[in-house]
Coordinates of C-alpha atoms and ligand atoms in Angstrom, one line a residue:
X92 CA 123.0 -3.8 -1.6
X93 CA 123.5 -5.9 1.7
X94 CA 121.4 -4.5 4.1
X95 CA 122.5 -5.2 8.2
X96 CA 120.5 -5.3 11.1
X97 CA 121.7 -4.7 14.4
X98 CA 118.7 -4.1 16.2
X99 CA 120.7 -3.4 19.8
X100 CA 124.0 -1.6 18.8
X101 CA 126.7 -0.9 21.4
X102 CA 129.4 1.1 21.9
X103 CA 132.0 -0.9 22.7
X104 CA 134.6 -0.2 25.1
X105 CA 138.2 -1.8 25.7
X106 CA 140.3 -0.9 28.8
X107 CA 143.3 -2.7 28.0
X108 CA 144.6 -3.7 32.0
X109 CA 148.2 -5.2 33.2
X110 CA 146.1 -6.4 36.1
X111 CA 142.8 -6.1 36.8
X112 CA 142.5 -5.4 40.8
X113 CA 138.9 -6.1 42.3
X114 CA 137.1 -3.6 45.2
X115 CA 139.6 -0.5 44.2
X116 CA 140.5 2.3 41.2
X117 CA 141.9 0.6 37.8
X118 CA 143.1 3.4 35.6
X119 CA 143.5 3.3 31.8
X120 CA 145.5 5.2 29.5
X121 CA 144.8 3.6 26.1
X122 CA 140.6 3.6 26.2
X123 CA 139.3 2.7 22.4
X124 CA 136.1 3.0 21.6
X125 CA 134.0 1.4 18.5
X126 CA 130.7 1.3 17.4
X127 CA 129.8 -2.2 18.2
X128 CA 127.1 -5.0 17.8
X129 CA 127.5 -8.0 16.1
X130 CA 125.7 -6.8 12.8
X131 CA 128.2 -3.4 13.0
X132 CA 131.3 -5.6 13.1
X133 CA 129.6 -7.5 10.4
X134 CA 129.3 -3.9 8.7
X135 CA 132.3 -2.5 8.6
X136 CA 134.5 -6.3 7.3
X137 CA 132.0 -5.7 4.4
X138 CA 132.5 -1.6 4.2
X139 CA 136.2 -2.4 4.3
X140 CA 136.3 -5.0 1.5
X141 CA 134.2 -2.6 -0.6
X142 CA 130.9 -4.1 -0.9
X143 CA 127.7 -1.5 -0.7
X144 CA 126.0 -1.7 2.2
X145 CA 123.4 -0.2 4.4
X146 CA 123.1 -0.6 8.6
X147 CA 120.2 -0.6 10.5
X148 CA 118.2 -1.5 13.6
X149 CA 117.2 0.5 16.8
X150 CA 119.4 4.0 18.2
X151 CA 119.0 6.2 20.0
X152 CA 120.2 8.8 22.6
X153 CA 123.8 10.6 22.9
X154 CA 125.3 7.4 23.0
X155 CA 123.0 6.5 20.1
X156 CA 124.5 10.0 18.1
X157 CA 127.9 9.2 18.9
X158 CA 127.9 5.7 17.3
X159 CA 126.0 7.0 14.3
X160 CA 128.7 9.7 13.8
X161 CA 131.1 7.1 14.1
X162 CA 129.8 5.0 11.0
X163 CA 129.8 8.8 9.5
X164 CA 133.6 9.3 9.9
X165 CA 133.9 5.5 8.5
X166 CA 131.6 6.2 5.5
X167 CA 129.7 3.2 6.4
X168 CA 126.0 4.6 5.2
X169 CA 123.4 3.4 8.0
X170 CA 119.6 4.3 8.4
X171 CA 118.5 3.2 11.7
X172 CA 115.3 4.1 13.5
X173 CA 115.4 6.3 16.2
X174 CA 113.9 5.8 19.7
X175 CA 113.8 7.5 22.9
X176 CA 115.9 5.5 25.2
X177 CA 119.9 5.6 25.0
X178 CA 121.8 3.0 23.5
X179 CA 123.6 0.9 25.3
X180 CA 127.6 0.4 26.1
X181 CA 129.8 -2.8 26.7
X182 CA 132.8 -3.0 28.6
X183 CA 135.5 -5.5 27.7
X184 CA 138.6 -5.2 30.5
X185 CA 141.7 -7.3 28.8
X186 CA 144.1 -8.3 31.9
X187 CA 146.5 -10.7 33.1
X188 CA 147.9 -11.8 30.1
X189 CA 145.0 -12.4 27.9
X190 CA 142.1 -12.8 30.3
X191 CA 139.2 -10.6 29.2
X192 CA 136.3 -9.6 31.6
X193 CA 133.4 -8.2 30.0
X194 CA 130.2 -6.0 31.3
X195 CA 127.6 -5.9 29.1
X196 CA 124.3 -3.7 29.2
X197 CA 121.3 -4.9 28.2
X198 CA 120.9 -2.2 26.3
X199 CA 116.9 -0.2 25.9
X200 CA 113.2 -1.5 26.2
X201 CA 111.9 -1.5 22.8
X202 CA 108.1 -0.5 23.4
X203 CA 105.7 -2.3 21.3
X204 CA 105.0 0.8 19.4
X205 CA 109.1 1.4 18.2
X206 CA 109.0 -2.9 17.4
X207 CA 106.2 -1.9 14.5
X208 CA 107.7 1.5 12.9
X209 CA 110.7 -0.4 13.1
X210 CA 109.3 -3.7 10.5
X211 CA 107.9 -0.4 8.5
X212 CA 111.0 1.4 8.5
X213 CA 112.6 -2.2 7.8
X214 CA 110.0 -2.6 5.0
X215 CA 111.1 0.4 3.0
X216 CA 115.0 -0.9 3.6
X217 CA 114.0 -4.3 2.0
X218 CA 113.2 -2.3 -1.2
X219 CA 116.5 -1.6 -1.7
X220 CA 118.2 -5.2 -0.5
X221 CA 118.8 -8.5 -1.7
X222 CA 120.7 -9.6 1.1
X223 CA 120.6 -9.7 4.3
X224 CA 122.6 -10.3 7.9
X225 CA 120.8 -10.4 11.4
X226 CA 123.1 -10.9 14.0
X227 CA 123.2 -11.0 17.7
X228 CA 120.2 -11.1 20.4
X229 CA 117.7 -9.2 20.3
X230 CA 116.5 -6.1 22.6
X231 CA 114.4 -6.6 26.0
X232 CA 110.6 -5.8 24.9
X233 CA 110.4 -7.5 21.4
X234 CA 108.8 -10.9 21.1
X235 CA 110.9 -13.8 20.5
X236 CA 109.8 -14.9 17.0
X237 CA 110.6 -10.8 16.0
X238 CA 113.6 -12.0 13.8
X239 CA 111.5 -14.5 12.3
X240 CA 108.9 -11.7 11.2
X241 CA 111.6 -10.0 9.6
X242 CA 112.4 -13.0 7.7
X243 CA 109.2 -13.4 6.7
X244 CA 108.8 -9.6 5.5
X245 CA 112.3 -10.7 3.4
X246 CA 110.7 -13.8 2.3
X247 CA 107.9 -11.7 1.0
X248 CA 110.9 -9.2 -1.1
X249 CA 112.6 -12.1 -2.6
X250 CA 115.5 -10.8 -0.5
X251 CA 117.9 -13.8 1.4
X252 CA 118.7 -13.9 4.7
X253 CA 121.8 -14.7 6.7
X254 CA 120.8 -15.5 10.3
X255 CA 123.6 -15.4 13.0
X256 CA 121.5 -16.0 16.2
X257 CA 121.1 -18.8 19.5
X258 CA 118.3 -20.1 21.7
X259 CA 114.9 -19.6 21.0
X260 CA 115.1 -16.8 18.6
X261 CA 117.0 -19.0 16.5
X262 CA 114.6 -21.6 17.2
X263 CA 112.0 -19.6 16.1
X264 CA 113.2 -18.7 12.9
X265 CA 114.0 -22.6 12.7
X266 CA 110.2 -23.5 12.9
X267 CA 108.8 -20.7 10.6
X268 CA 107.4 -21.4 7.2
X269 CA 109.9 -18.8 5.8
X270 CA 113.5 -20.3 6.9
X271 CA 117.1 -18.3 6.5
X272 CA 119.1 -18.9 3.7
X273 CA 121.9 -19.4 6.1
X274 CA 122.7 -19.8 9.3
X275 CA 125.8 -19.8 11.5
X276 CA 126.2 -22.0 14.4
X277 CA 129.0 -23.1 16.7
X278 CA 129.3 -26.1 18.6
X279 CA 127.5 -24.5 21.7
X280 CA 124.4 -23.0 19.6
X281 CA 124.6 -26.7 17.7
X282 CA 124.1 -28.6 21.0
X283 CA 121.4 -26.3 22.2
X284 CA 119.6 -26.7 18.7
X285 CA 119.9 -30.5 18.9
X286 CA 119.5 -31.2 22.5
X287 CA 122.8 -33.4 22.8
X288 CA 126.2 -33.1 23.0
X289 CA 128.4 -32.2 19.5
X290 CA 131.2 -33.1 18.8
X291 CA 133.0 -30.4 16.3
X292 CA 135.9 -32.6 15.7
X293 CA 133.9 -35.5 14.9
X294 CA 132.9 -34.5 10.8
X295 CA 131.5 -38.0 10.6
X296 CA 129.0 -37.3 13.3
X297 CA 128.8 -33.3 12.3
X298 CA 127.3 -34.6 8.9
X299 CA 124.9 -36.4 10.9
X300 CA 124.1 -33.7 12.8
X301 CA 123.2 -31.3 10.2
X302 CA 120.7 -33.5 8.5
X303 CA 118.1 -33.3 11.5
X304 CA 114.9 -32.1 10.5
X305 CA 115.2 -29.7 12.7
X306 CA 117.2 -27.4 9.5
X307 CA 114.8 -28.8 6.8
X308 CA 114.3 -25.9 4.3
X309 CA 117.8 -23.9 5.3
X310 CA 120.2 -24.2 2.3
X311 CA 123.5 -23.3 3.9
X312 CA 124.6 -24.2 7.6
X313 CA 127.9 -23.2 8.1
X314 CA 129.8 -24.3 11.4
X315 CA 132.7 -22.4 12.3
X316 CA 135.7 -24.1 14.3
X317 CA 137.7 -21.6 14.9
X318 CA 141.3 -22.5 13.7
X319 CA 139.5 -25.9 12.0
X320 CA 137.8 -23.5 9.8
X321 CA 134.4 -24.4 9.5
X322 CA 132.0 -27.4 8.7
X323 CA 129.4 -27.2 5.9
X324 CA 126.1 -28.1 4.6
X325 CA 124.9 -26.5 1.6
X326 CA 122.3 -28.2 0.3
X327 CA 123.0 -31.9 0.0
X328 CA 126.7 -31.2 -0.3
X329 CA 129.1 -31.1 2.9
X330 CA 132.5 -29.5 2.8
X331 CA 135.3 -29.1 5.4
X332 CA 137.2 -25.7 5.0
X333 CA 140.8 -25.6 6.0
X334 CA 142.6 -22.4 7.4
X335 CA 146.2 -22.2 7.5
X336 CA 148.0 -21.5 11.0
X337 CA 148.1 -17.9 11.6
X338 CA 149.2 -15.9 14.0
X339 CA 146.1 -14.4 16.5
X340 CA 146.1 -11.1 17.7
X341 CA 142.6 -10.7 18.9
X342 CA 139.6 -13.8 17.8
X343 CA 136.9 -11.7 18.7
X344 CA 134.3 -10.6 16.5
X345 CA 135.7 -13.5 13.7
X346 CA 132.3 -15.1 13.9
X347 CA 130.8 -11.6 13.0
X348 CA 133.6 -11.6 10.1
X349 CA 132.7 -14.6 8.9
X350 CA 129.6 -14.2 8.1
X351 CA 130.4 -10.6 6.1
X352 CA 132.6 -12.9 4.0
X353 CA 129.4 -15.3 3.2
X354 CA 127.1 -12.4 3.0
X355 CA 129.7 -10.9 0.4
X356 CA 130.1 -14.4 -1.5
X357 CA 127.0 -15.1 -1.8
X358 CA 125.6 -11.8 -2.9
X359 CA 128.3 -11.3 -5.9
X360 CA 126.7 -15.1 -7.1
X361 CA 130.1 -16.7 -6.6
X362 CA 130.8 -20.8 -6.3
X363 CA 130.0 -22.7 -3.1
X364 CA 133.9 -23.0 -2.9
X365 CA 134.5 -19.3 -3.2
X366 CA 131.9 -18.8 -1.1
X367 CA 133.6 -20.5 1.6
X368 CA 136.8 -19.4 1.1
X369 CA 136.1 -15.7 1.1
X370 CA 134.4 -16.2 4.6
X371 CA 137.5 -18.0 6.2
X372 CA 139.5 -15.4 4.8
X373 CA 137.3 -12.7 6.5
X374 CA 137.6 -14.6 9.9
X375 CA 141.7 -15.2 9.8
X376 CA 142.4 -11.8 8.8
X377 CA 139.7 -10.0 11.7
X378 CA 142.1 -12.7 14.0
X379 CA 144.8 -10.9 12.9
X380 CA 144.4 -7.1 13.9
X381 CA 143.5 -5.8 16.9
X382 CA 140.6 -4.2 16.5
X383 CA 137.3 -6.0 16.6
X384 CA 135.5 -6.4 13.1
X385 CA 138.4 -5.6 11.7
X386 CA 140.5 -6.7 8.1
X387 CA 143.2 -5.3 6.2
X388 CA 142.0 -6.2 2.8
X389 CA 145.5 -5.9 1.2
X390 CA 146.3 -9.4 3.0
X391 CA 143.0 -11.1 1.7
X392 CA 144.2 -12.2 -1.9
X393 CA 146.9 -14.2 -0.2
X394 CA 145.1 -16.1 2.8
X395 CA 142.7 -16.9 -0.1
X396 CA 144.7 -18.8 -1.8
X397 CA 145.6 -20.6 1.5
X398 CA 141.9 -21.9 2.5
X399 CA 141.6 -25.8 1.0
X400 CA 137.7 -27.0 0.7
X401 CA 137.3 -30.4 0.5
X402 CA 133.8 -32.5 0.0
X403 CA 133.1 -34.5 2.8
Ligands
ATP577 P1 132.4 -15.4 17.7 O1 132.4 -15.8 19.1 O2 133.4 -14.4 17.3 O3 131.0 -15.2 17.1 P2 132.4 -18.0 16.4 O4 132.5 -19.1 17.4 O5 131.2 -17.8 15.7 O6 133.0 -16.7 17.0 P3 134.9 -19.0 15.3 O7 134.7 -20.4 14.9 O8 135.7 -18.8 16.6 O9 133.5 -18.2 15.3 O10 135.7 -18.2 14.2 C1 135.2 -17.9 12.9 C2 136.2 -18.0 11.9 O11 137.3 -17.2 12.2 C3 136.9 -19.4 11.7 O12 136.1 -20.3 10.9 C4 138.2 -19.1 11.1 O13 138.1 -18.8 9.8 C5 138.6 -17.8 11.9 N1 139.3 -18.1 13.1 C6 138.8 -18.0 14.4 N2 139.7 -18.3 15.3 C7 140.8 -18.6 14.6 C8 142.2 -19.1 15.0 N3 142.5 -19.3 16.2 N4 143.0 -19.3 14.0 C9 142.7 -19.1 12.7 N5 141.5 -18.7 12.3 C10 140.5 -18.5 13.2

């Protein structure tokens, strides 16, 4: 199974606004309400494409209960570990025509004591795994290079890892002995990496960019472009997957999307081109709804058959 860790899930919260007005009341009829994280929208684009999967990371509190009892009612299994403190809640406020201001909480303190049963909880999860996705920052109170002791505790399972991280955790992982399979950057978390400017309509210069040392040891870097698709090394090969125009409804949480679709490629052993095009397809069709982390697999067959790889 594919194992995800979200080590500081949210419950996320959209108050969909005509006009957000600043110093005075807003009210909101249509409040929704999901259980949230990166690595939880990750979860449920792989739940709903029917791939086996468990979720896990730190939870706890009412807030905590409520989000577990959420994955319940979706029948996404989960096994997190439990701590004292309450998990956190994001706002997102969607206003004046398409605007979207967002509070986010930073969520617990994990104390040094929950960061160690969490790697032996984590342990016993690896047993079970031969995949798996990190995504998102990490909680106040764990040490930057705690994703890349996870890794290593994969490394030491034979299971793979799918990193989707920025800044010095990534960093981290980067420099480690035991790299990620994969990781996921975007232009921004590119440039930060490299220390210079990226161009992600320059392929030429992407290709370039992907050979620094700096991801020596990392078989797949994938570069998503939003609607340019993605960039992609894997190995010594480069691609450039094409998307078809499509009509967006709500982009966020595609990133999150997109790597379910390479997690889910990638586990069921499938070609580097199928690989790809099952991730693409993941991100257009989370574009598509509403929701965030979100597909309707009935449309994924067709969109497929819409992605074009090319070698580059
Ligand atoms: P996030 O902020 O959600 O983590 P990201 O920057 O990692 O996003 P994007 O490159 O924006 O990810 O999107 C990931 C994938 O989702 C793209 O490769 C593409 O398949 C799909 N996608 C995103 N935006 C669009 C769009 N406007 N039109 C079509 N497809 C899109």
């Amino acid at each position: 199974m594919i194992l995800t860790v979200t080590l500081n899930p949210s419950i996320d919260v959209s108050y969909p606004l005509e006009h957000l007005k600043i110093d005075t009341v807003n009210r909101v009829k249509n409040v929704r309400k999901t259980a949230g994280g990166k690595g939880l929208n990750v979860s449920r684009v792989i739940h709903m494409l029917d791939h086996d999967l468990t979720a896990t990371g730190f939870i706890g509190g009412y807030f905590g209960k409520w989000l577990e009892n959420q994955l319940d009612r979706d029948g996404i299994a989960h096994d997190f570990l439990p701590i004292d403190a309450e998990t956190r809640s994001s706002i997102a406020m969607l206003h004046d025509g398409g605007k979207q201001t967002e509070i986010l909480e930073a969520g617990p303190t994990i104390t040094p004591e929950d960061a160690q049963k969490f790697l032996d909880h984590f342990d016993k999860l690896l047993d079970q795994a031969d995949l798996l996705t990190i995504s998102g920052s990490m909680p106040q109170g764990l040490p930057e290079d705690y994703y890349t002791q996870m890794i290593a505790h994969a490394g030491a399972k034979n299971v793979k890892v799918l990193l989707d991280t920025s800044g010095a955790t990534l960093k981290s992982a980067l420099e480690a002995p035991v790299k990620p399979l994969l990781i996921k950057p975007n232009e921004e978390e590119l440039a930060g990496l490299l220390n210079r400017e990226v161009d992600k309509t320059d392929y030429a210069a992407l290709k370039q960019d992907l050979q620094d040392p700096i991801f020596d040891g990392v078989d797949w870097i994938v570069v998503s472009l939003g609607s340019a698709g993605a960039f992609v090394k894997h190995q010594d090969k480069f691609y450039h997957a094409a998307i078809p125009k499509i009509q967006v409804v709500n982009p966020v949480g595609s990133g999150d999307s997109t790597l379910a679709g390479l997690a889910m490629g990638i586990h069921d052993g499938k070609s580097d081109e199928d690989i790809m095009k099952t991730a693409m397809t993941t991100g257009m069709l989370n574009t598509m709804e509403a929701e965030t982390g979100f597909v309707n697999p009935t449309k994924f067959d067709t969109y497929f058959a819409k992605v074009t790889i090319e070698n580059y």
